[in-house]
Amino acid sequence: MKKLSQEIIDLLNKTSTQNFLKAARQFTELLENGELTQKLFYTKSHKALANLYSTGLDLESVDLKYSDSETEFEGVDQEKLREQNKKLISNLGKECFYWQVFDPTIEQEKEPTQGWIVDDFTDIYSDIKEELYKIDEIATDESIEDALWKLKFGFNHHWGNHCVDSMRALHYLWYDGKVAM
C-alpha cells in the first residue's frame, strides 16, 4: 500500500467519512447480491438508500490539494460496473416506473416525467462504485481526495437526486400496498 499523507488519513478517519463509506459499501454490495428475493431486495434497498442519503448529508466537502479537474485515474471500467449490478435491478418489473415533477422547486414545471428506479439505482451505483474503487484500489492521496470530492459533489448534484427519487417511489410502492410486504 502506498503511504498516504496525514491529511488524507485524517480525512478518511473522520466519523462522517467512515459512516458514509460504510453506507456506500453496503448499498453497492446490496446491488451486487444476486441471491435476494425481490421483496427482500425492495426492503433492504429502501433502508440502504435512506442510510446512504443520511450519511451523504453529513459527508464533508473536500478542498482539492492533491488533485484537480485534470487528474485522471486508470482502472475504472464503467461497463464492468454496470454489469456487476444488473441481476436484481433489471428484474424489478413494472413497479420500477414512477411519475415525478423533475424539479419540484420550479413553478413552471408542471408536467410530470417518468422516473425509473432501474436508472436511479444504476446511476447511484456507478457514481459511488467508481469512487470507492479509487479509494480502495488506487489508494493514493490524489485518488482518495478526488473520490471524496466527487462523492460529495455527486450527492449535491446527481446521485443524491436519484436517491431521493427512488426512496420516494419505494415508499409509495411499500406503504400504498403496490408491492406485497
mmCIF file of C-alpha atoms in Angstrom:
data_model
loop_
_atom_site.group_PDB
_atom_site.id
_atom_site.type_symbol
_atom_site.label_atom_id
_atom_site.label_comp_id
_atom_site.label_asym_id
_atom_site.label_seq_id
_atom_site.Cartn_x
_atom_site.Cartn_y
_atom_site.Cartn_z
ATOM 1 C CA MET A 1 0.000 0.000 0.000
ATOM 2 C CA LYS A 2 1.178 3.480 -0.821
ATOM 3 C CA LYS A 3 1.987 5.875 2.004
ATOM 4 C CA LEU A 4 -0.805 8.383 2.483
ATOM 5 C CA SER A 5 -0.370 11.891 3.817
ATOM 6 C CA GLN A 6 -1.542 12.544 7.363
ATOM 7 C CA GLU A 7 -4.126 14.952 5.945
ATOM 8 C CA ILE A 8 -5.763 12.188 3.850
ATOM 9 C CA ILE A 9 -5.536 9.697 6.723
ATOM 10 C CA ASP A 10 -7.287 12.199 8.996
ATOM 11 C CA LEU A 11 -9.947 12.789 6.356
ATOM 12 C CA LEU A 12 -10.573 9.047 5.992
ATOM 13 C CA ASN A 13 -10.732 8.620 9.769
ATOM 14 C CA LYS A 14 -13.423 11.246 10.307
ATOM 15 C CA THR A 15 -16.613 9.736 11.658
ATOM 16 C CA SER A 16 -18.677 11.352 8.897
ATOM 17 C CA THR A 17 -16.403 9.852 6.213
ATOM 18 C CA GLN A 18 -16.373 6.419 7.843
ATOM 19 C CA ASN A 19 -20.173 6.383 8.210
ATOM 20 C CA PHE A 20 -20.669 7.406 4.606
ATOM 21 C CA LEU A 21 -18.167 4.886 3.220
ATOM 22 C CA LYS A 22 -19.821 2.110 5.232
ATOM 23 C CA ALA A 23 -23.254 3.070 3.862
ATOM 24 C CA ALA A 24 -21.875 3.350 0.314
ATOM 25 C CA ARG A 25 -20.270 -0.097 0.508
ATOM 26 C CA GLN A 26 -23.464 -1.616 1.921
ATOM 27 C CA PHE A 27 -25.500 -0.139 -0.914
ATOM 28 C CA THR A 28 -23.145 -1.334 -3.648
ATOM 29 C CA GLU A 29 -22.887 -4.805 -2.090
ATOM 30 C CA LEU A 30 -26.677 -4.996 -1.926
ATOM 31 C CA LEU A 31 -26.962 -4.245 -5.642
ATOM 32 C CA GLU A 32 -24.312 -6.867 -6.417
ATOM 33 C CA ASN A 33 -26.103 -9.545 -4.398
ATOM 34 C CA GLY A 34 -27.955 -11.720 -6.898
ATOM 35 C CA GLU A 35 -29.385 -14.051 -4.249
ATOM 36 C CA LEU A 36 -32.107 -11.847 -2.737
ATOM 37 C CA THR A 37 -35.805 -12.201 -3.442
ATOM 38 C CA GLN A 38 -37.459 -9.165 -4.975
ATOM 39 C CA LYS A 39 -39.349 -8.471 -1.731
ATOM 40 C CA LEU A 40 -36.196 -8.595 0.367
ATOM 41 C CA PHE A 41 -34.342 -6.511 -2.208
ATOM 42 C CA TYR A 42 -37.011 -3.785 -2.061
ATOM 43 C CA THR A 43 -36.926 -3.767 1.741
ATOM 44 C CA LYS A 44 -33.149 -3.693 2.031
ATOM 45 C CA SER A 45 -32.647 -1.187 -0.778
ATOM 46 C CA HIS A 46 -35.147 1.259 0.724
ATOM 47 C CA LYS A 47 -33.292 1.174 4.054
ATOM 48 C CA ALA A 48 -29.895 1.306 2.341
ATOM 49 C CA LEU A 49 -30.935 4.381 0.324
ATOM 50 C CA ALA A 50 -32.140 6.155 3.467
ATOM 51 C CA ASN A 51 -28.833 5.407 5.205
ATOM 52 C CA LEU A 52 -26.833 6.438 2.148
ATOM 53 C CA TYR A 53 -28.711 9.727 1.895
ATOM 54 C CA SER A 54 -28.437 10.449 5.603
ATOM 55 C CA THR A 55 -24.696 9.834 5.687
ATOM 56 C CA GLY A 56 -24.278 11.772 2.428
ATOM 57 C CA LEU A 57 -25.768 14.807 4.158
ATOM 58 C CA ASP A 58 -23.014 14.621 6.785
ATOM 59 C CA LEU A 59 -20.183 13.924 4.360
ATOM 60 C CA GLU A 60 -17.884 16.918 4.426
ATOM 61 C CA SER A 61 -16.803 18.845 1.353
ATOM 62 C CA VAL A 62 -13.152 18.418 0.439
ATOM 63 C CA ASP A 63 -10.844 21.112 -0.847
ATOM 64 C CA LEU A 64 -8.667 19.804 -3.654
ATOM 65 C CA LYS A 65 -4.979 19.963 -2.818
ATOM 66 C CA TYR A 66 -3.511 16.792 -4.355
ATOM 67 C CA SER A 67 -5.715 16.524 -7.452
ATOM 68 C CA ASP A 68 -7.629 18.777 -9.810
ATOM 69 C CA SER A 69 -10.125 18.546 -12.652
ATOM 70 C CA GLU A 70 -7.370 17.340 -14.995
ATOM 71 C CA THR A 71 -6.287 14.407 -12.829
ATOM 72 C CA GLU A 72 -7.096 11.065 -14.446
ATOM 73 C CA PHE A 73 -7.237 7.642 -12.834
ATOM 74 C CA GLU A 74 -6.919 4.364 -14.686
ATOM 75 C CA GLY A 75 -8.629 1.117 -13.853
ATOM 76 C CA VAL A 76 -12.267 2.161 -13.668
ATOM 77 C CA ASP A 77 -14.315 0.342 -16.295
ATOM 78 C CA GLN A 78 -17.851 1.801 -16.494
ATOM 79 C CA GLU A 79 -19.198 -1.162 -18.487
ATOM 80 C CA LYS A 80 -17.867 -3.595 -15.901
ATOM 81 C CA LEU A 81 -19.500 -1.534 -13.161
ATOM 82 C CA ARG A 82 -22.842 -1.685 -14.920
ATOM 83 C CA GLU A 83 -22.554 -5.459 -15.362
ATOM 84 C CA GLN A 84 -21.942 -6.029 -11.655
ATOM 85 C CA ASN A 85 -25.368 -4.817 -10.594
ATOM 86 C CA LYS A 86 -27.692 -5.945 -13.369
ATOM 87 C CA LYS A 87 -29.119 -9.075 -11.769
ATOM 88 C CA LEU A 88 -31.715 -7.715 -9.357
ATOM 89 C CA ILE A 89 -32.452 -4.263 -10.657
ATOM 90 C CA SER A 90 -33.103 -5.481 -14.180
ATOM 91 C CA ASN A 91 -35.810 -7.811 -12.822
ATOM 92 C CA LEU A 92 -37.785 -5.241 -10.854
ATOM 93 C CA GLY A 93 -40.713 -5.306 -13.247
ATOM 94 C CA LYS A 94 -43.300 -2.654 -13.979
ATOM 95 C CA GLU A 95 -43.254 -1.416 -10.390
ATOM 96 C CA CYS A 96 -39.937 0.277 -11.066
ATOM 97 C CA PHE A 97 -41.525 3.113 -13.099
ATOM 98 C CA TYR A 98 -42.886 6.182 -11.327
ATOM 99 C CA TRP A 99 -44.098 9.696 -12.081
ATOM 100 C CA GLN A 100 -42.440 12.842 -10.821
ATOM 101 C CA VAL A 101 -42.036 16.507 -11.487
ATOM 102 C CA PHE A 102 -38.396 16.788 -12.457
ATOM 103 C CA ASP A 103 -37.639 19.806 -10.276
ATOM 104 C CA PRO A 104 -40.475 20.492 -7.829
ATOM 105 C CA THR A 105 -38.989 23.890 -6.912
ATOM 106 C CA ILE A 106 -39.646 25.366 -10.364
ATOM 107 C CA GLU A 107 -43.202 26.668 -10.536
ATOM 108 C CA GLN A 108 -43.412 26.495 -14.344
ATOM 109 C CA GLU A 109 -42.522 22.811 -14.331
ATOM 110 C CA LYS A 110 -45.987 21.291 -14.116
ATOM 111 C CA GLU A 111 -45.660 18.333 -16.456
ATOM 112 C CA PRO A 112 -44.697 15.062 -14.825
ATOM 113 C CA THR A 113 -41.914 12.937 -16.210
ATOM 114 C CA GLN A 114 -41.449 9.240 -15.829
ATOM 115 C CA GLY A 115 -38.751 8.091 -13.451
ATOM 116 C CA TRP A 116 -37.242 4.652 -13.389
ATOM 117 C CA ILE A 117 -35.825 3.012 -10.277
ATOM 118 C CA VAL A 118 -33.520 0.967 -12.509
ATOM 119 C CA ASP A 119 -31.941 4.195 -13.812
ATOM 120 C CA ASP A 120 -31.778 5.647 -10.296
ATOM 121 C CA PHE A 121 -30.038 2.590 -8.864
ATOM 122 C CA THR A 122 -27.673 2.288 -11.821
ATOM 123 C CA ASP A 123 -26.594 5.923 -11.602
ATOM 124 C CA ILE A 124 -26.167 5.843 -7.819
ATOM 125 C CA TYR A 125 -24.250 2.582 -8.042
ATOM 126 C CA SER A 126 -21.950 3.721 -10.857
ATOM 127 C CA ASP A 127 -21.172 7.078 -9.251
ATOM 128 C CA ILE A 128 -20.372 5.528 -5.891
ATOM 129 C CA LYS A 129 -18.645 2.360 -7.072
ATOM 130 C CA GLU A 130 -16.181 4.294 -9.226
ATOM 131 C CA GLU A 131 -15.161 6.476 -6.298
ATOM 132 C CA LEU A 132 -14.908 3.517 -3.909
ATOM 133 C CA TYR A 133 -12.563 1.904 -6.421
ATOM 134 C CA LYS A 134 -10.341 4.993 -6.331
ATOM 135 C CA ILE A 135 -10.327 4.932 -2.524
ATOM 136 C CA ASP A 136 -9.816 1.184 -2.071
ATOM 137 C CA GLU A 137 -7.770 0.119 -5.086
ATOM 138 C CA ILE A 138 -5.799 3.121 -6.318
ATOM 139 C CA ALA A 139 -5.442 4.458 -2.759
ATOM 140 C CA THR A 140 -3.229 7.499 -3.316
ATOM 141 C CA ASP A 141 -3.602 10.964 -1.837
ATOM 142 C CA GLU A 142 -4.800 12.152 -5.233
ATOM 143 C CA SER A 143 -7.326 9.378 -5.825
ATOM 144 C CA ILE A 144 -8.819 9.462 -2.327
ATOM 145 C CA GLU A 145 -9.131 13.235 -2.268
ATOM 146 C CA ASP A 146 -10.680 13.236 -5.746
ATOM 147 C CA ALA A 147 -13.070 10.418 -4.836
ATOM 148 C CA LEU A 148 -14.308 12.114 -1.666
ATOM 149 C CA TRP A 149 -14.736 15.393 -3.527
ATOM 150 C CA LYS A 150 -16.731 13.670 -6.291
ATOM 151 C CA LEU A 151 -18.851 11.724 -3.809
ATOM 152 C CA LYS A 152 -19.966 14.939 -2.107
ATOM 153 C CA PHE A 153 -20.392 16.783 -5.416
ATOM 154 C CA GLY A 154 -22.421 13.851 -6.784
ATOM 155 C CA PHE A 155 -24.584 13.833 -3.676
ATOM 156 C CA ASN A 156 -25.344 17.522 -4.173
ATOM 157 C CA HIS A 157 -25.855 17.402 -7.934
ATOM 158 C CA HIS A 158 -26.527 13.895 -9.262
ATOM 159 C CA TRP A 159 -26.783 10.664 -7.321
ATOM 160 C CA GLY A 160 -28.398 12.426 -4.333
ATOM 161 C CA ASN A 161 -31.336 13.359 -6.594
ATOM 162 C CA HIS A 162 -31.646 9.756 -7.764
ATOM 163 C CA CYS A 163 -31.537 8.634 -4.147
ATOM 164 C CA VAL A 164 -34.428 10.911 -3.150
ATOM 165 C CA ASP A 165 -36.470 9.984 -6.228
ATOM 166 C CA SER A 166 -36.100 6.243 -5.740
ATOM 167 C CA MET A 167 -36.736 6.440 -1.969
ATOM 168 C CA ARG A 168 -39.963 8.303 -2.635
ATOM 169 C CA ALA A 169 -41.074 5.769 -5.240
ATOM 170 C CA LEU A 170 -40.171 2.845 -2.972
ATOM 171 C CA HIS A 171 -42.086 4.457 -0.118
ATOM 172 C CA TYR A 172 -45.255 4.535 -2.199
ATOM 173 C CA LEU A 173 -44.709 1.020 -3.507
ATOM 174 C CA TRP A 174 -44.445 -0.313 0.037
ATOM 175 C CA TYR A 175 -46.850 1.758 2.041
ATOM 176 C CA ASP A 176 -49.609 2.107 -0.536
ATOM 177 C CA GLY A 177 -49.648 -1.670 -0.990
ATOM 178 C CA LYS A 178 -48.456 -1.747 -4.605
ATOM 179 C CA VAL A 179 -45.839 -4.350 -3.683
ATOM 180 C CA ALA A 180 -46.807 -7.101 -1.263
ATOM 181 C CA MET A 181 -44.956 -6.800 2.005
#
